[in-house]
Backbone as JSON Lines, residues from 0, in Angstrom:
{"i":0,"aa":"M","n":[-32.34,62.67,21.16],"ca":[-33.52,61.97,21.81],"c":[-33.8,61.49,20.12]}
{"i":1,"aa":"A","n":[-33.77,60.48,20.16],"ca":[-34.75,59.53,19.12],"c":[-35.65,59.16,18.69]}
{"i":2,"aa":"E","n":[-36.04,60.06,17.34],"ca":[-37.39,59.58,17.34],"c":[-37.82,58.52,16.83]}
{"i":3,"aa":"E","n":[-38.92,57.51,16.52],"ca":[-39.4,56.33,16.2],"c":[-39.79,56.38,14.76]}
{"i":4,"aa":"A","n":[-39.8,55.51,14.18],"ca":[-39.94,56.18,12.61],"c":[-41.47,55.83,12.62]}
{"i":5,"aa":"T","n":[-41.88,55.94,11.06],"ca":[-43.38,56.15,11.05],"c":[-43.7,55.17,10.41]}
{"i":6,"aa":"I","n":[-44.88,54.48,10.43],"ca":[-44.89,53.29,9.05],"c":[-46.5,53.77,8.35]}
{"i":7,"aa":"N","n":[-46.13,54.09,6.76],"ca":[-47.2,54.71,6.63],"c":[-47.85,53.27,5.82]}
{"i":8,"aa":"P","n":[-49.34,53.47,5.68],"ca":[-50.15,52.33,5.09],"c":[-49.73,51.22,4.08]}
{"i":9,"aa":"D","n":[-49.01,51.8,3.11],"ca":[-48.58,51.44,1.54],"c":[-47.65,50.71,2.47]}
{"i":10,"aa":"G","n":[-46.99,50.61,3.27],"ca":[-45.73,49.48,3.73],"c":[-44.04,51.08,3.47]}
{"i":11,"aa":"T","n":[-44.14,52.09,3.1],"ca":[-43.56,52.54,3.5],"c":[-43.43,53.45,4.9]}
{"i":12,"aa":"Q","n":[-41.7,54.01,5.01],"ca":[-41.82,54.56,6.0],"c":[-40.62,55.7,6.42]}
{"i":13,"aa":"E","n":[-40.63,56.24,7.12],"ca":[-40.1,57.86,7.35],"c":[-39.53,58.1,8.4]}
{"i":14,"aa":"M","n":[-38.57,57.95,8.09],"ca":[-36.85,58.37,9.23],"c":[-36.99,59.65,9.4]}
{"i":15,"aa":"P","n":[-37.06,60.02,10.53],"ca":[-36.34,61.01,11.31],"c":[-34.73,61.61,10.77]}
{"i":16,"aa":"P","n":[-34.6,62.43,10.58],"ca":[-33.16,62.62,10.19],"c":[-32.38,62.26,11.34]}
{"i":17,"aa":"M","n":[-31.29,61.75,10.67],"ca":[-29.71,61.49,11.73],"c":[-29.18,62.66,11.88]}
{"i":18,"aa":"D","n":[-27.99,62.54,13.09],"ca":[-27.18,63.15,13.02],"c":[-25.35,62.92,12.8]}
{"i":19,"aa":"E","n":[-25.83,61.87,11.88],"ca":[-24.27,61.08,11.52],"c":[-24.23,61.77,10.51]}
{"i":20,"aa":"P","n":[-23.04,61.97,9.73],"ca":[-22.79,62.46,8.55],"c":[-23.08,61.02,7.84]}
{"i":21,"aa":"P","n":[-23.37,61.69,6.8],"ca":[-24.18,61.37,5.16],"c":[-22.79,59.9,4.85]}
{"i":22,"aa":"L","n":[-23.12,59.51,4.38],"ca":[-22.25,57.6,4.05],"c":[-21.19,58.68,2.98]}
{"i":23,"aa":"E","n":[-21.72,59.39,2.08],"ca":[-21.08,60.07,0.9],"c":[-19.34,60.85,1.19]}
{"i":24,"aa":"E","n":[-19.6,60.66,2.01],"ca":[-18.15,61.6,2.76],"c":[-16.87,60.62,2.88]}
{"i":25,"aa":"E","n":[-15.81,61.2,2.51],"ca":[-15.31,60.18,2.45],"c":[-14.58,60.08,3.88]}
{"i":26,"aa":"I","n":[-14.25,58.61,4.54],"ca":[-13.16,58.64,5.4],"c":[-11.55,58.94,4.93]}
{"i":27,"aa":"P","n":[-11.32,59.05,6.18],"ca":[-9.97,59.45,5.97],"c":[-8.9,57.77,6.04]}
{"i":28,"aa":"I","n":[-8.09,57.98,4.94],"ca":[-7.28,56.63,5.0],"c":[-6.25,56.88,5.31]}
{"i":29,"aa":"D","n":[-5.37,56.22,6.35],"ca":[-4.04,56.47,6.48],"c":[-3.01,55.39,5.4]}
{"i":30,"aa":"E","n":[-2.46,56.43,4.3],"ca":[-1.45,55.07,3.65],"c":[-1.05,53.82,3.81]}
{"i":31,"aa":"E","n":[0.12,54.33,5.23],"ca":[0.9,54.15,6.01],"c":[0.71,52.77,6.89]}
{"i":32,"aa":"M","n":[-0.9,53.23,6.99],"ca":[-1.22,52.15,7.81],"c":[-1.7,50.92,6.61]}
{"i":33,"aa":"V","n":[-1.87,51.02,5.23],"ca":[-2.66,50.52,4.16],"c":[-1.74,49.92,3.55]}
{"i":34,"aa":"K","n":[0.21,49.92,3.64],"ca":[1.03,49.52,3.05],"c":[1.68,48.22,4.16]}
{"i":35,"aa":"E","n":[1.48,48.84,5.39],"ca":[2.22,47.9,6.44],"c":[1.32,46.66,6.52]}
{"i":36,"aa":"A","n":[0.18,46.98,6.12],"ca":[-0.99,45.83,6.34],"c":[-0.63,44.84,5.43]}
{"i":37,"aa":"M","n":[-0.83,45.75,3.76],"ca":[-0.66,44.46,2.82],"c":[1.03,44.19,2.66]}
{"i":38,"aa":"G","n":[2.5,44.58,3.25],"ca":[3.75,44.41,2.77],"c":[4.05,42.99,3.22]}
{"i":39,"aa":"G","n":[3.15,41.77,4.19],"ca":[4.03,41.11,4.59],"c":[3.5,40.08,3.31]}
{"i":40,"aa":"L","n":[3.86,38.73,3.64],"ca":[2.99,37.87,2.81],"c":[2.07,36.45,3.41]}
{"i":41,"aa":"D","n":[1.19,35.76,2.27],"ca":[0.17,35.68,3.11],"c":[0.24,34.4,4.13]}
{"i":42,"aa":"P","n":[-0.04,33.9,5.58],"ca":[0.81,32.85,6.24],"c":[0.24,31.34,5.0]}
{"i":43,"aa":"V","n":[-0.56,31.63,4.14],"ca":[-0.74,30.25,3.09],"c":[0.61,30.14,2.58]}
{"i":44,"aa":"Y","n":[1.39,31.06,2.06],"ca":[2.22,31.01,1.14],"c":[3.32,30.34,2.38]}
{"i":45,"aa":"Y","n":[3.85,30.86,3.95],"ca":[4.38,30.04,4.18],"c":[4.37,28.62,4.83]}
{"i":46,"aa":"L","n":[2.74,28.15,4.84],"ca":[2.7,27.01,4.62],"c":[2.4,25.84,3.44]}
{"i":47,"aa":"I","n":[2.91,26.41,2.16],"ca":[2.86,26.02,1.23],"c":[4.56,25.27,1.03]}
{"i":48,"aa":"I","n":[5.39,26.5,0.94],"ca":[7.17,26.71,1.27],"c":[7.02,25.35,2.22]}
{"i":49,"aa":"G","n":[6.58,25.73,3.9],"ca":[6.83,24.42,4.4],"c":[7.0,23.01,4.25]}
{"i":50,"aa":"T","n":[5.61,22.68,3.57],"ca":[5.28,21.81,3.33],"c":[6.39,20.86,2.27]}
{"i":51,"aa":"I","n":[6.21,22.21,1.4],"ca":[7.86,21.38,0.1],"c":[8.98,21.37,0.82]}
{"i":52,"aa":"I","n":[9.71,22.32,1.71],"ca":[10.92,21.94,2.23],"c":[10.52,20.45,2.99]}
{"i":53,"aa":"V","n":[9.76,19.93,3.86],"ca":[9.49,18.97,4.59],"c":[9.83,17.4,3.48]}
{"i":54,"aa":"M","n":[9.14,18.18,2.47],"ca":[8.59,16.88,1.55],"c":[10.02,16.3,0.67]}
{"i":55,"aa":"L","n":[10.98,17.45,0.83],"ca":[12.3,17.14,0.26],"c":[13.2,16.69,1.22]}
{"i":56,"aa":"L","n":[13.35,16.97,2.26],"ca":[13.97,16.63,3.84],"c":[13.49,15.21,3.59]}
{"i":57,"aa":"V","n":[12.31,14.81,3.65],"ca":[11.86,12.89,3.68],"c":[12.84,12.38,2.97]}
{"i":58,"aa":"Y","n":[12.36,12.63,1.46],"ca":[12.69,12.7,0.16],"c":[14.43,12.13,0.44]}
{"i":59,"aa":"L","n":[14.92,12.91,0.94],"ca":[16.61,13.13,0.31],"c":[16.75,12.07,1.49]}
{"i":60,"aa":"F","n":[16.47,11.85,2.67],"ca":[16.8,11.16,4.05],"c":[16.3,9.99,3.97]}
{"i":61,"aa":"R","n":[15.36,9.34,3.33],"ca":[15.03,8.45,3.35],"c":[15.41,6.95,2.89]}
{"i":62,"aa":"P","n":[15.39,5.72,3.83],"ca":[16.48,5.09,3.96],"c":[16.56,4.15,2.63]}
{"i":63,"aa":"K","n":[17.63,3.93,1.95],"ca":[17.82,3.37,0.33],"c":[17.49,2.07,0.68]}
{"i":64,"aa":"K","n":[16.78,1.25,-0.06],"ca":[16.55,0.22,-0.27],"c":[17.9,-0.8,-0.3]}
{"i":65,"aa":"S","n":[18.24,-0.68,-0.79],"ca":[19.78,-1.27,-0.63],"c":[19.98,-2.42,1.47]}
{"i":66,"aa":"E","n":[20.01,-0.72,1.9],"ca":[20.31,-0.85,3.64],"c":[18.79,-1.76,4.31]}
{"i":67,"aa":"V","n":[17.6,-1.56,3.76],"ca":[16.53,-2.41,3.85],"c":[16.68,-3.7,3.64]}
{"i":68,"aa":"E","n":[17.27,-4.11,2.58],"ca":[17.54,-5.58,2.32],"c":[18.37,-6.25,2.58]}
{"i":69,"aa":"D","n":[19.11,-5.76,3.31],"ca":[20.2,-5.75,3.98],"c":[19.87,-6.17,5.67]}
{"i":70,"aa":"F","n":[19.27,-5.39,5.91],"ca":[18.99,-5.93,7.65],"c":[18.27,-7.18,7.0]}
{"i":71,"aa":"F","n":[17.04,-7.5,6.13],"ca":[16.56,-8.48,6.37],"c":[17.45,-9.92,5.91]}
{"i":72,"aa":"D","n":[18.45,-9.51,4.9],"ca":[18.99,-10.45,4.89],"c":[20.06,-10.82,6.05]}
{"i":73,"aa":"E","n":[20.33,-9.85,7.13],"ca":[21.26,-10.27,8.33],"c":[20.04,-11.1,8.95]}
{"i":74,"aa":"L","n":[18.84,-11.07,9.11],"ca":[17.75,-11.76,10.42],"c":[18.79,-13.22,9.52]}
{"i":75,"aa":"D","n":[17.69,-14.27,10.77],"ca":[17.99,-15.17,10.6],"c":[17.23,-16.2,9.31]}
{"i":76,"aa":"G","n":[17.93,-15.8,8.49],"ca":[17.19,-16.1,7.31],"c":[17.98,-17.56,6.67]}
{"i":77,"aa":"D","n":[18.58,-18.84,7.42],"ca":[18.87,-19.77,7.11],"c":[17.66,-20.95,7.23]}
{"i":78,"aa":"K","n":[17.3,-20.84,8.09],"ca":[16.04,-21.45,8.14],"c":[14.77,-22.05,7.42]}
{"i":79,"aa":"F","n":[15.15,-20.55,6.63],"ca":[14.02,-20.58,5.8],"c":[14.65,-20.73,4.27]}
{"i":80,"aa":"N","n":[16.37,-21.24,3.69],"ca":[16.43,-21.89,2.9],"c":[16.2,-23.32,2.63]}
{"i":81,"aa":"L","n":[15.23,-23.38,2.56],"ca":[15.07,-25.33,2.5],"c":[15.42,-25.68,0.91]}
{"i":82,"aa":"K","n":[16.02,-27.12,1.31],"ca":[16.32,-27.5,0.0],"c":[15.45,-29.15,-0.25]}
{"i":83,"aa":"L","n":[14.66,-28.55,-1.53],"ca":[14.27,-29.88,-1.6],"c":[14.67,-31.16,-1.75]}
{"i":84,"aa":"P","n":[13.85,-32.32,-1.41],"ca":[14.74,-33.27,-1.36],"c":[14.75,-33.92,-3.25]}
{"i":85,"aa":"A","n":[15.35,-34.78,-3.02],"ca":[15.84,-35.91,-4.18],"c":[14.43,-36.44,-5.22]}
{"i":86,"aa":"A","n":[13.19,-36.55,-4.43],"ca":[12.7,-37.2,-4.58],"c":[11.45,-36.42,-5.51]}
{"i":87,"aa":"V","n":[11.5,-35.02,-5.82],"ca":[10.7,-33.83,-6.4],"c":[11.53,-33.85,-7.7]}
{"i":88,"aa":"E","n":[12.99,-34.35,-7.79],"ca":[13.72,-34.1,-9.47],"c":[13.41,-35.17,-9.94]}
{"i":89,"aa":"E","n":[13.08,-36.65,-9.0],"ca":[12.75,-37.76,-9.73],"c":[11.26,-38.03,-10.43]}
{"i":90,"aa":"Y","n":[10.51,-37.26,-9.63],"ca":[9.29,-36.97,-10.05],"c":[9.06,-36.82,-11.07]}
{"i":91,"aa":"Y","n":[9.41,-35.2,-11.31],"ca":[10.01,-34.45,-12.95],"c":[10.24,-35.65,-13.81]}
{"i":92,"aa":"Q","n":[11.47,-36.63,-13.67],"ca":[12.17,-37.06,-15.02],"c":[10.99,-38.71,-15.15]}
{"i":93,"aa":"V","n":[10.34,-38.61,-14.24],"ca":[9.01,-39.77,-14.18],"c":[8.06,-38.95,-15.18]}
{"i":94,"aa":"K","n":[8.02,-37.79,-14.82],"ca":[6.65,-37.21,-15.47],"c":[7.38,-37.08,-16.96]}
{"i":95,"aa":"D","n":[8.52,-36.55,-17.48],"ca":[8.97,-36.35,-18.39],"c":[8.73,-37.36,-19.56]}
{"i":96,"aa":"K","n":[9.4,-38.84,-18.58],"ca":[9.51,-40.04,-19.76],"c":[7.9,-40.41,-20.38]}
{"i":97,"aa":"C","n":[6.88,-40.34,-19.04],"ca":[5.29,-40.69,-19.28],"c":[4.88,-39.78,-20.41]}
{"i":98,"aa":"L","n":[5.33,-38.21,-19.82],"ca":[4.79,-37.46,-21.54],"c":[5.88,-38.17,-22.72]}
{"i":99,"aa":"D","n":[6.67,-38.85,-22.57],"ca":[7.46,-38.87,-24.34],"c":[6.72,-39.99,-25.13]}
{"i":100,"aa":"A","n":[6.88,-41.06,-23.84],"ca":[5.63,-42.45,-24.45],"c":[4.51,-42.0,-24.33]}
{"i":101,"aa":"G","n":[3.98,-40.81,-24.43],"ca":[2.45,-40.64,-25.29],"c":[1.74,-40.3,-24.38]}
{"i":102,"aa":"W","n":[2.06,-40.52,-23.06],"ca":[0.72,-40.41,-22.09],"c":[0.29,-39.19,-21.52]}
{"i":103,"aa":"E","n":[-1.25,-38.67,-22.18],"ca":[-2.46,-37.44,-21.57],"c":[-2.18,-37.27,-20.6]}
{"i":104,"aa":"P","n":[-1.9,-36.13,-19.84],"ca":[-2.63,-35.71,-18.59],"c":[-4.15,-35.31,-18.71]}
{"i":105,"aa":"G","n":[-5.01,-36.02,-17.82],"ca":[-6.42,-35.83,-17.56],"c":[-6.97,-36.98,-18.26]}
{"i":106,"aa":"T","n":[-6.34,-37.6,-18.86],"ca":[-6.92,-39.09,-19.74],"c":[-7.1,-40.6,-18.79]}
{"i":107,"aa":"A","n":[-8.25,-41.42,-18.75],"ca":[-8.29,-42.39,-17.96],"c":[-7.49,-43.4,-18.31]}
{"i":108,"aa":"P","n":[-6.79,-44.67,-17.42],"ca":[-6.34,-45.41,-17.59],"c":[-7.18,-46.67,-18.39]}
{"i":109,"aa":"T","n":[-6.41,-47.66,-19.36],"ca":[-7.27,-48.34,-20.14],"c":[-7.72,-49.05,-19.09]}
{"i":110,"aa":"P","n":[-8.48,-50.21,-19.18],"ca":[-9.28,-50.61,-18.54],"c":[-8.56,-52.49,-18.76]}
{"i":111,"aa":"G","n":[-7.51,-52.57,-18.98],"ca":[-6.72,-53.81,-18.44],"c":[-6.13,-54.22,-17.39]}
{"i":112,"aa":"Q","n":[-6.07,-54.83,-16.48],"ca":[-5.08,-54.7,-15.38],"c":[-3.5,-54.61,-15.72]}
{"i":113,"aa":"Q","n":[-3.73,-55.86,-16.48],"ca":[-1.81,-56.04,-16.78],"c":[-0.83,-54.37,-16.97]}
{"i":114,"aa":"Q","n":[-2.21,-54.16,-18.23],"ca":[-1.47,-52.22,-18.78],"c":[-1.62,-51.77,-17.36]}
{"i":115,"aa":"A","n":[-2.88,-51.42,-16.46],"ca":[-2.99,-50.67,-15.48],"c":[-2.02,-50.65,-14.41]}
{"i":116,"aa":"A","n":[-1.44,-51.95,-14.34],"ca":[-0.36,-51.86,-13.05],"c":[0.9,-51.35,-13.26]}
{"i":117,"aa":"N","n":[1.36,-51.92,-14.69],"ca":[2.64,-51.62,-15.07],"c":[2.41,-49.62,-16.3]}
{"i":118,"aa":"G","n":[1.01,-48.97,-16.35],"ca":[1.37,-48.56,-17.12],"c":[1.41,-46.8,-16.6]}
{"i":119,"aa":"P","n":[1.51,-45.68,-17.52],"ca":[1.81,-44.74,-16.75],"c":[1.13,-44.02,-15.55]}
{"i":120,"aa":"H","n":[-0.23,-44.26,-15.54],"ca":[-1.13,-43.75,-14.83],"c":[-0.17,-44.05,-13.09]}
{"i":121,"aa":"R","n":[-0.13,-45.28,-13.03],"ca":[0.31,-46.13,-11.92],"c":[1.61,-44.99,-11.38]}
{"i":122,"aa":"V","n":[2.85,-45.18,-12.72],"ca":[3.92,-44.78,-12.85],"c":[4.14,-43.25,-11.76]}
{"i":123,"aa":"M","n":[3.39,-42.79,-12.29],"ca":[3.13,-41.18,-12.28],"c":[2.71,-41.4,-10.54]}
{"i":124,"aa":"A","n":[1.34,-42.06,-9.77],"ca":[0.55,-42.22,-8.91],"c":[2.09,-42.57,-7.88]}
{"i":125,"aa":"Q","n":[2.87,-43.5,-8.28],"ca":[3.89,-44.16,-7.09],"c":[4.94,-43.03,-6.93]}
{"i":126,"aa":"A","n":[5.45,-41.86,-7.64],"ca":[6.41,-41.01,-8.11],"c":[5.46,-39.96,-7.5]}
{"i":127,"aa":"L","n":[4.46,-39.34,-7.59],"ca":[3.97,-38.58,-6.72],"c":[3.83,-39.0,-5.25]}
{"i":128,"aa":"M","n":[3.26,-40.7,-5.24],"ca":[3.47,-40.81,-3.45],"c":[4.65,-40.42,-2.48]}
{"i":129,"aa":"K","n":[5.92,-40.76,-3.52],"ca":[7.42,-40.81,-2.66],"c":[7.82,-39.54,-3.19]}
{"i":130,"aa":"R","n":[7.18,-38.56,-4.07],"ca":[7.57,-37.08,-3.68],"c":[6.73,-36.56,-2.29]}
{"i":131,"aa":"C","n":[5.51,-36.81,-2.44],"ca":[4.85,-36.12,-1.11],"c":[5.33,-36.78,0.23]}
{"i":132,"aa":"I","n":[5.84,-37.7,0.43],"ca":[6.41,-38.37,1.7],"c":[7.51,-37.54,2.17]}
{"i":133,"aa":"A","n":[8.45,-37.61,0.74],"ca":[9.74,-36.87,0.96],"c":[9.52,-35.13,0.83]}
{"i":134,"aa":"D","n":[8.4,-34.98,0.86],"ca":[7.67,-33.7,1.68],"c":[7.75,-33.04,2.8]}
{"i":135,"aa":"I","n":[7.24,-34.06,3.37],"ca":[6.86,-33.97,4.77],"c":[7.72,-33.3,6.19]}
{"i":136,"aa":"P","n":[8.53,-33.75,6.04],"ca":[9.8,-32.69,6.86],"c":[9.97,-31.29,6.65]}
{"i":137,"aa":"I","n":[9.28,-30.7,4.98],"ca":[9.68,-29.82,4.9],"c":[8.23,-28.94,5.79]}
{"i":138,"aa":"V","n":[7.25,-29.64,5.08],"ca":[6.03,-29.04,5.93],"c":[5.73,-28.78,7.33]}
{"i":139,"aa":"T","n":[5.92,-30.12,8.02],"ca":[6.36,-29.75,9.43],"c":[7.0,-28.79,9.87]}
{"i":140,"aa":"H","n":[8.63,-28.41,9.09],"ca":[9.07,-27.46,9.51],"c":[8.8,-26.68,9.47]}
{"i":141,"aa":"I","n":[8.07,-26.12,8.19],"ca":[7.26,-24.89,8.22],"c":[5.71,-24.58,9.13]}
{"i":142,"aa":"Q","n":[5.47,-25.64,9.44],"ca":[4.37,-25.43,10.38],"c":[4.74,-24.95,11.62]}
{"i":143,"aa":"K","n":[5.62,-25.51,11.92],"ca":[6.61,-24.98,13.3],"c":[7.0,-23.36,13.02]}
{"i":144,"aa":"E","n":[7.48,-23.34,12.51],"ca":[7.93,-21.62,12.32],"c":[7.06,-20.56,11.86]}
{"i":145,"aa":"S","n":[5.87,-21.3,11.73],"ca":[4.7,-20.19,11.55],"c":[4.22,-19.08,12.48]}
{"i":146,"aa":"P","n":[4.38,-19.49,13.55],"ca":[3.73,-18.68,14.36],"c":[4.84,-17.9,14.59]}
{"i":147,"aa":"G","n":[5.97,-18.36,14.4],"ca":[7.36,-16.96,14.86],"c":[7.22,-16.02,13.69]}
{"i":148,"aa":"M","n":[6.22,-16.59,12.68],"ca":[6.51,-15.6,11.26],"c":[5.61,-14.44,11.18]}
{"i":149,"aa":"N","n":[4.2,-14.94,12.05],"ca":[2.63,-14.53,12.13],"c":[3.37,-13.7,13.14]}
{"i":150,"aa":"K","n":[4.35,-13.45,14.36],"ca":[4.47,-12.24,14.77],"c":[5.1,-11.0,14.2]}
{"i":151,"aa":"L","n":[6.15,-11.52,12.97],"ca":[6.54,-10.48,12.32],"c":[5.41,-9.48,11.71]}
{"i":152,"aa":"Y","n":[4.71,-9.75,11.3],"ca":[3.06,-9.29,10.44],"c":[2.56,-8.35,11.81]}
């Protein structure tokens, strides 16, 4: 039968003696069970080794860059091999002539009407307008193809 502990007024308590063996006695340890339990590897090591093996396999069997580039080259890429019109080259030739003649970009034209009609600003504006008109078919082609290109993304 278990007796109750008594608590003294100073806060200490008195416990009745117990029938259990004191903790000072050694508990017998089976050495074979301890060796068996500690003999295997920790599962964390298996996880680390497995992760390294998977990463190595992914690295070795990844697709090569040339295979990926060949795939995209075989697609219908002729639609976007656009040739620039001749007006683009003409614009650059006119621009080079104007720069050689002493024209500086960003400067205002001189106030004379005769000089403004034949001056570099007028010539550059005409060449740029020709280039813009020649670029219209390219712009419309790109606009027609853009919904199909958006599907790729």
